[in-house]
């Protein structure tokens, strides 16, 4: 089974068109179609149902799509490992980063990893929470960071640090009369909210916070993929933003004022999520290092 054919099949499965798929892989549609037929012949199953106008995956094709992804991921991982070994690395960690959590604590963690364990390679992959769950199940990452409190079967999580919620407010806004913003005042204004799929952790934190205080969620002006576009829309006057302090302060904007919520609103935890099994020695040290970084920052 040729790796190239697996790649061809995944592109066809995504495009559901030989002409569009051929353009993406830079070959003609006819040899692409032959390659898929060779793959079907080798497997002894039909992967695609073809008609004059349309193609779609058979059930066997649906199953094989997941297996092809897993095989290509395995091969990519093998290639990365031998290349890392050539550079002198003795171990590796594959870490998923969800909810746009590129923040100062994570920078300090990576810097400490390079300082204390230079022969362990740490690869960072940005993804959504749903992608993180699948990547853990398919052994594509070793652990993932998220603020989402939900937990899928077979996964465990540990708190590594906490963060205070804040409100991003445009200049000359009536909420600026408050030094700390009560949630009951937030509901009077339209809200820029994290997207329920692209940034589901932030979305879940916001919904949970308002639900725990039995305060209705404000009218939603726009959904965004992270804190940076949220700040842009707040500055433009679309609404106010609800986010985490460490994230919002990364994207300071001259037309946006940041105010804390009142002290009765709890902090939000950032979790490291992994399979419910004993972690490797490298991962165990990584988790301990992350929790120490959180202690230093919050002390």
Coordinates of C-alpha atoms in Angstrom, one line a residue:
X1 CA 0.0 0.0 0.0
X2 CA 1.6 3.2 -1.2
X3 CA 1.7 6.2 1.1
X4 CA 1.0 8.4 -1.9
X5 CA -2.2 6.5 -2.6
X6 CA -3.4 7.1 1.0
X7 CA -2.8 10.8 0.6
X8 CA -4.7 10.8 -2.7
X9 CA -7.6 9.0 -1.2
X10 CA -7.9 11.5 1.7
X11 CA -7.9 14.4 -0.7
X12 CA -10.6 12.8 -2.9
X13 CA -12.6 12.0 0.3
X14 CA -12.5 15.6 1.3
X15 CA -13.3 17.1 -2.1
X16 CA -15.7 14.4 -3.4
X17 CA -14.5 15.4 -6.8
X18 CA -11.7 13.9 -8.9
X19 CA -11.1 17.2 -10.8
X20 CA -10.8 19.3 -7.7
X21 CA -8.7 16.6 -5.9
X22 CA -6.4 16.3 -8.9
X23 CA -5.8 20.0 -8.9
X24 CA -4.8 19.9 -5.3
X25 CA -2.3 17.0 -5.7
X26 CA -1.1 18.4 -9.1
X27 CA -1.9 15.4 -11.3
X28 CA -4.5 14.7 -14.0
X29 CA -7.9 13.2 -12.9
X30 CA -7.4 10.0 -14.9
X31 CA -4.3 8.8 -13.1
X32 CA -5.8 9.9 -9.8
X33 CA -8.9 7.7 -10.5
X34 CA -6.6 4.8 -11.4
X35 CA -4.7 5.2 -8.1
X36 CA -7.9 5.0 -6.1
X37 CA -9.0 1.9 -8.1
X38 CA -5.7 0.2 -7.4
X39 CA -6.2 1.0 -3.7
X40 CA -9.7 -0.5 -3.8
X41 CA -8.3 -3.6 -5.6
X42 CA -5.6 -4.1 -3.0
X43 CA -8.1 -3.7 -0.1
X44 CA -10.8 -5.8 -1.8
X45 CA -13.5 -3.3 -1.1
X46 CA -15.2 -0.3 -2.8
X47 CA -14.2 2.9 -1.1
X48 CA -16.2 5.3 -3.4
X49 CA -19.6 5.1 -4.9
X50 CA -19.3 6.8 -8.4
X51 CA -22.1 8.2 -10.5
X52 CA -21.9 10.4 -13.6
X53 CA -22.3 13.6 -11.6
X54 CA -21.3 12.7 -8.0
X55 CA -19.1 10.5 -5.9
X56 CA -19.5 9.8 -2.2
X57 CA -17.8 7.5 0.3
X58 CA -19.2 4.0 1.0
X59 CA -19.3 2.9 4.6
X60 CA -16.0 1.0 4.0
X61 CA -14.7 4.3 2.6
X62 CA -15.7 6.1 5.8
X63 CA -14.0 3.6 7.9
X64 CA -10.9 3.6 5.8
X65 CA -10.7 7.4 5.9
X66 CA -10.0 7.2 9.6
X67 CA -7.5 4.4 9.2
X68 CA -5.7 6.3 6.4
X69 CA -5.4 9.4 8.6
X70 CA -4.0 7.2 11.4
X71 CA -1.5 5.5 9.1
X72 CA -0.3 8.8 7.7
X73 CA -0.1 10.3 11.1
X74 CA 2.0 7.3 12.3
X75 CA 4.3 7.7 9.3
X76 CA 4.7 11.4 9.9
X77 CA 5.4 10.7 13.6
X78 CA 8.1 8.1 12.6
X79 CA 9.7 10.6 10.3
X80 CA 9.7 13.3 12.9
X81 CA 11.2 11.0 15.5
X82 CA 14.1 9.9 13.4
X83 CA 14.7 13.5 12.3
X84 CA 14.7 14.6 15.9
X85 CA 17.0 11.7 16.8
X86 CA 19.4 12.9 14.1
X87 CA 19.4 16.3 15.9
X88 CA 20.3 14.7 19.2
X89 CA 16.9 14.5 20.9
X90 CA 16.3 11.5 23.2
X91 CA 12.6 11.9 23.9
X92 CA 9.5 13.8 22.6
X93 CA 6.2 15.2 23.7
X94 CA 3.4 16.1 21.4
X95 CA 1.2 18.8 23.0
X96 CA -2.1 20.0 21.7
X97 CA -3.0 23.7 22.4
X98 CA -6.7 24.6 22.2
X99 CA -8.8 27.7 22.9
X100 CA -6.1 30.1 21.6
X101 CA -4.1 29.5 24.8
X102 CA -0.9 31.2 23.6
X103 CA -0.2 33.0 26.8
X104 CA 2.8 34.1 29.0
X105 CA 2.6 31.0 31.3
X106 CA 2.8 28.7 28.3
X107 CA 5.9 30.6 27.0
X108 CA 7.5 30.2 30.4
X109 CA 6.7 26.5 30.5
X110 CA 8.3 25.9 27.1
X111 CA 11.4 27.9 28.0
X112 CA 11.8 25.9 31.2
X113 CA 11.5 22.7 29.3
X114 CA 14.3 23.7 27.0
X115 CA 16.4 24.7 29.9
X116 CA 15.8 21.7 32.2
X117 CA 15.3 18.9 29.6
X118 CA 17.0 20.0 26.4
X119 CA 17.1 16.5 24.9
X120 CA 13.3 16.1 24.9
X121 CA 11.6 17.6 21.9
X122 CA 8.3 19.4 22.6
X123 CA 6.1 19.8 19.5
X124 CA 3.1 22.1 19.8
X125 CA 0.0 21.6 17.6
X126 CA -2.9 24.1 17.6
X127 CA -6.3 22.5 17.4
X128 CA -9.9 22.7 18.6
X129 CA -11.1 20.8 21.7
X130 CA -12.9 18.2 19.5
X131 CA -9.7 17.7 17.5
X132 CA -7.7 17.3 20.7
X133 CA -10.0 14.5 21.9
X134 CA -9.6 12.7 18.6
X135 CA -5.9 13.2 18.5
X136 CA -5.5 11.8 22.0
X137 CA -7.6 8.7 21.1
X138 CA -5.5 8.2 17.9
X139 CA -2.1 8.6 19.7
X140 CA -1.4 11.8 17.6
X141 CA -0.6 13.9 20.7
X142 CA 0.4 13.0 24.3
X143 CA -1.6 15.7 26.1
X144 CA -3.6 18.8 25.4
X145 CA -4.2 22.2 27.1
X146 CA -7.8 23.5 27.4
X147 CA -10.1 25.6 29.6
X148 CA -13.0 23.3 28.7
X149 CA -14.3 21.5 31.9
X150 CA -16.0 18.7 30.0
X151 CA -14.4 15.3 30.0
X152 CA -14.7 12.5 27.5
X153 CA -14.7 8.9 28.5
X154 CA -11.2 7.5 28.8
X155 CA -9.6 10.9 29.5
X156 CA -8.3 12.6 32.7
X157 CA -7.3 16.2 33.4
X158 CA -5.2 18.1 35.9
X159 CA -5.3 21.8 36.7
X160 CA -2.1 23.5 35.8
X161 CA -3.0 27.1 36.6
X162 CA -6.0 29.5 37.0
X163 CA -7.0 32.8 35.4
X164 CA -9.3 35.7 36.3
X165 CA -12.1 36.6 34.0
X166 CA -12.1 40.2 32.7
X167 CA -14.3 42.4 30.6
X168 CA -13.0 44.2 27.5
X169 CA -14.9 47.5 27.1
X170 CA -14.7 50.1 24.3
X171 CA -13.8 53.7 25.2
X172 CA -16.6 56.0 26.5
X173 CA -18.7 52.9 27.5
X174 CA -21.1 53.2 30.5
X175 CA -19.6 50.1 32.2
X176 CA -16.4 52.2 32.8
X177 CA -18.2 53.7 35.8
X178 CA -17.5 50.4 37.6
X179 CA -14.0 49.6 39.0
X180 CA -15.0 45.9 38.9
X181 CA -17.9 44.7 36.7
X182 CA -20.8 42.8 38.2
X183 CA -22.3 40.1 35.9
X184 CA -25.7 41.6 36.4
X185 CA -24.4 44.8 34.6
X186 CA -22.8 42.8 31.8
X187 CA -26.2 41.3 30.7
X188 CA -27.4 44.8 29.7
X189 CA -24.9 45.0 26.8
X190 CA -24.3 42.9 23.7
X191 CA -21.4 40.4 24.0
X192 CA -18.6 39.3 21.7
X193 CA -18.4 35.5 22.5
X194 CA -16.0 32.7 21.7
X195 CA -17.2 30.4 18.9
X196 CA -18.9 27.2 20.2
X197 CA -16.7 25.0 18.0
X198 CA -13.6 27.0 17.1
X199 CA -13.0 28.1 20.7
X200 CA -15.3 25.8 22.6
X201 CA -13.4 26.1 25.9
X202 CA -13.9 29.9 26.1
X203 CA -17.5 29.5 25.0
X204 CA -18.1 26.9 27.8
X205 CA -16.3 29.0 30.5
X206 CA -18.6 32.0 29.6
X207 CA -21.8 30.0 29.7
X208 CA -20.8 28.2 32.9
X209 CA -20.0 31.5 34.7
X210 CA -23.3 33.1 33.8
X211 CA -25.2 29.9 34.6
X212 CA -23.7 29.5 38.0
X213 CA -24.8 33.0 38.9
X214 CA -28.3 32.4 37.4
X215 CA -27.7 35.4 35.2
X216 CA -29.0 35.2 31.6
X217 CA -26.4 35.3 28.9
X218 CA -26.4 38.7 27.1
X219 CA -27.4 39.1 23.5
X220 CA -24.5 37.9 21.3
X221 CA -23.2 40.4 18.7
X222 CA -20.6 38.2 17.1
X223 CA -18.8 34.9 17.6
X224 CA -15.0 34.9 17.4
X225 CA -12.2 32.2 17.2
X226 CA -10.1 33.8 20.0
X227 CA -9.2 36.8 22.0
X228 CA -7.4 38.7 19.2
X229 CA -10.5 39.1 16.9
X230 CA -12.6 39.8 20.1
X231 CA -10.5 42.8 20.9
X232 CA -10.7 44.1 17.4
X233 CA -14.5 43.9 17.4
X234 CA -14.7 45.5 20.9
X235 CA -12.5 48.4 19.7
X236 CA -14.9 48.8 16.7
X237 CA -17.9 49.1 19.0
X238 CA -19.6 45.8 18.2
X239 CA -20.0 45.0 21.9
X240 CA -18.1 44.1 25.0
X241 CA -15.9 41.0 25.4
X242 CA -15.7 38.4 28.1
X243 CA -12.3 36.7 28.4
X244 CA -9.3 35.6 30.5
X245 CA -6.9 38.1 31.8
X246 CA -3.7 36.5 30.6
X247 CA -5.2 36.2 27.1
X248 CA -6.8 39.6 26.8
X249 CA -3.7 41.5 27.9
X250 CA -1.7 39.9 25.1
X251 CA -3.7 41.9 22.6
X252 CA -3.8 45.4 24.2
X253 CA -5.7 47.9 22.0
X254 CA -5.6 51.7 22.5
X255 CA -9.4 51.8 22.1
X256 CA -10.2 49.0 24.6
X257 CA -10.2 49.2 28.4
X258 CA -9.9 46.0 30.5
X259 CA -11.8 45.8 33.8
X260 CA -11.9 42.8 36.2
X261 CA -15.2 41.2 37.1
X262 CA -16.3 41.3 40.7
X263 CA -14.5 39.1 43.2
X264 CA -17.5 36.7 43.6
X265 CA -16.9 35.4 40.1
X266 CA -14.5 32.4 40.3
X267 CA -11.3 32.0 38.4
X268 CA -11.2 29.7 35.4
X269 CA -8.9 26.8 35.4
X270 CA -6.6 25.7 32.6
X271 CA -6.3 21.9 32.4
X272 CA -3.8 19.5 30.8
X273 CA -5.8 16.6 29.4
X274 CA -4.5 13.1 28.6
X275 CA -5.5 9.5 28.3
X276 CA -6.5 7.7 31.5
X277 CA -3.3 5.7 31.8
X278 CA 0.1 6.1 33.4
X279 CA 1.9 9.0 31.7
X280 CA 5.4 8.6 30.3
X281 CA 8.3 9.9 32.4
X282 CA 8.7 12.8 30.0
X283 CA 5.0 13.7 30.3
X284 CA 4.9 13.4 34.1
X285 CA 7.9 15.8 34.4
X286 CA 6.1 18.2 31.9
X287 CA 2.9 18.2 34.0
X288 CA 4.9 18.9 37.2
X289 CA 6.8 21.7 35.4
X290 CA 3.5 23.2 34.2
X291 CA 2.0 23.2 37.7
X292 CA 5.1 24.9 39.1
X293 CA 4.9 27.6 36.5
X294 CA 1.3 28.1 37.6
X295 CA 2.3 28.3 41.2
X296 CA 5.0 30.9 40.5
X297 CA 2.6 33.1 38.5
X298 CA -0.3 33.0 40.9
X299 CA 1.8 33.3 44.1

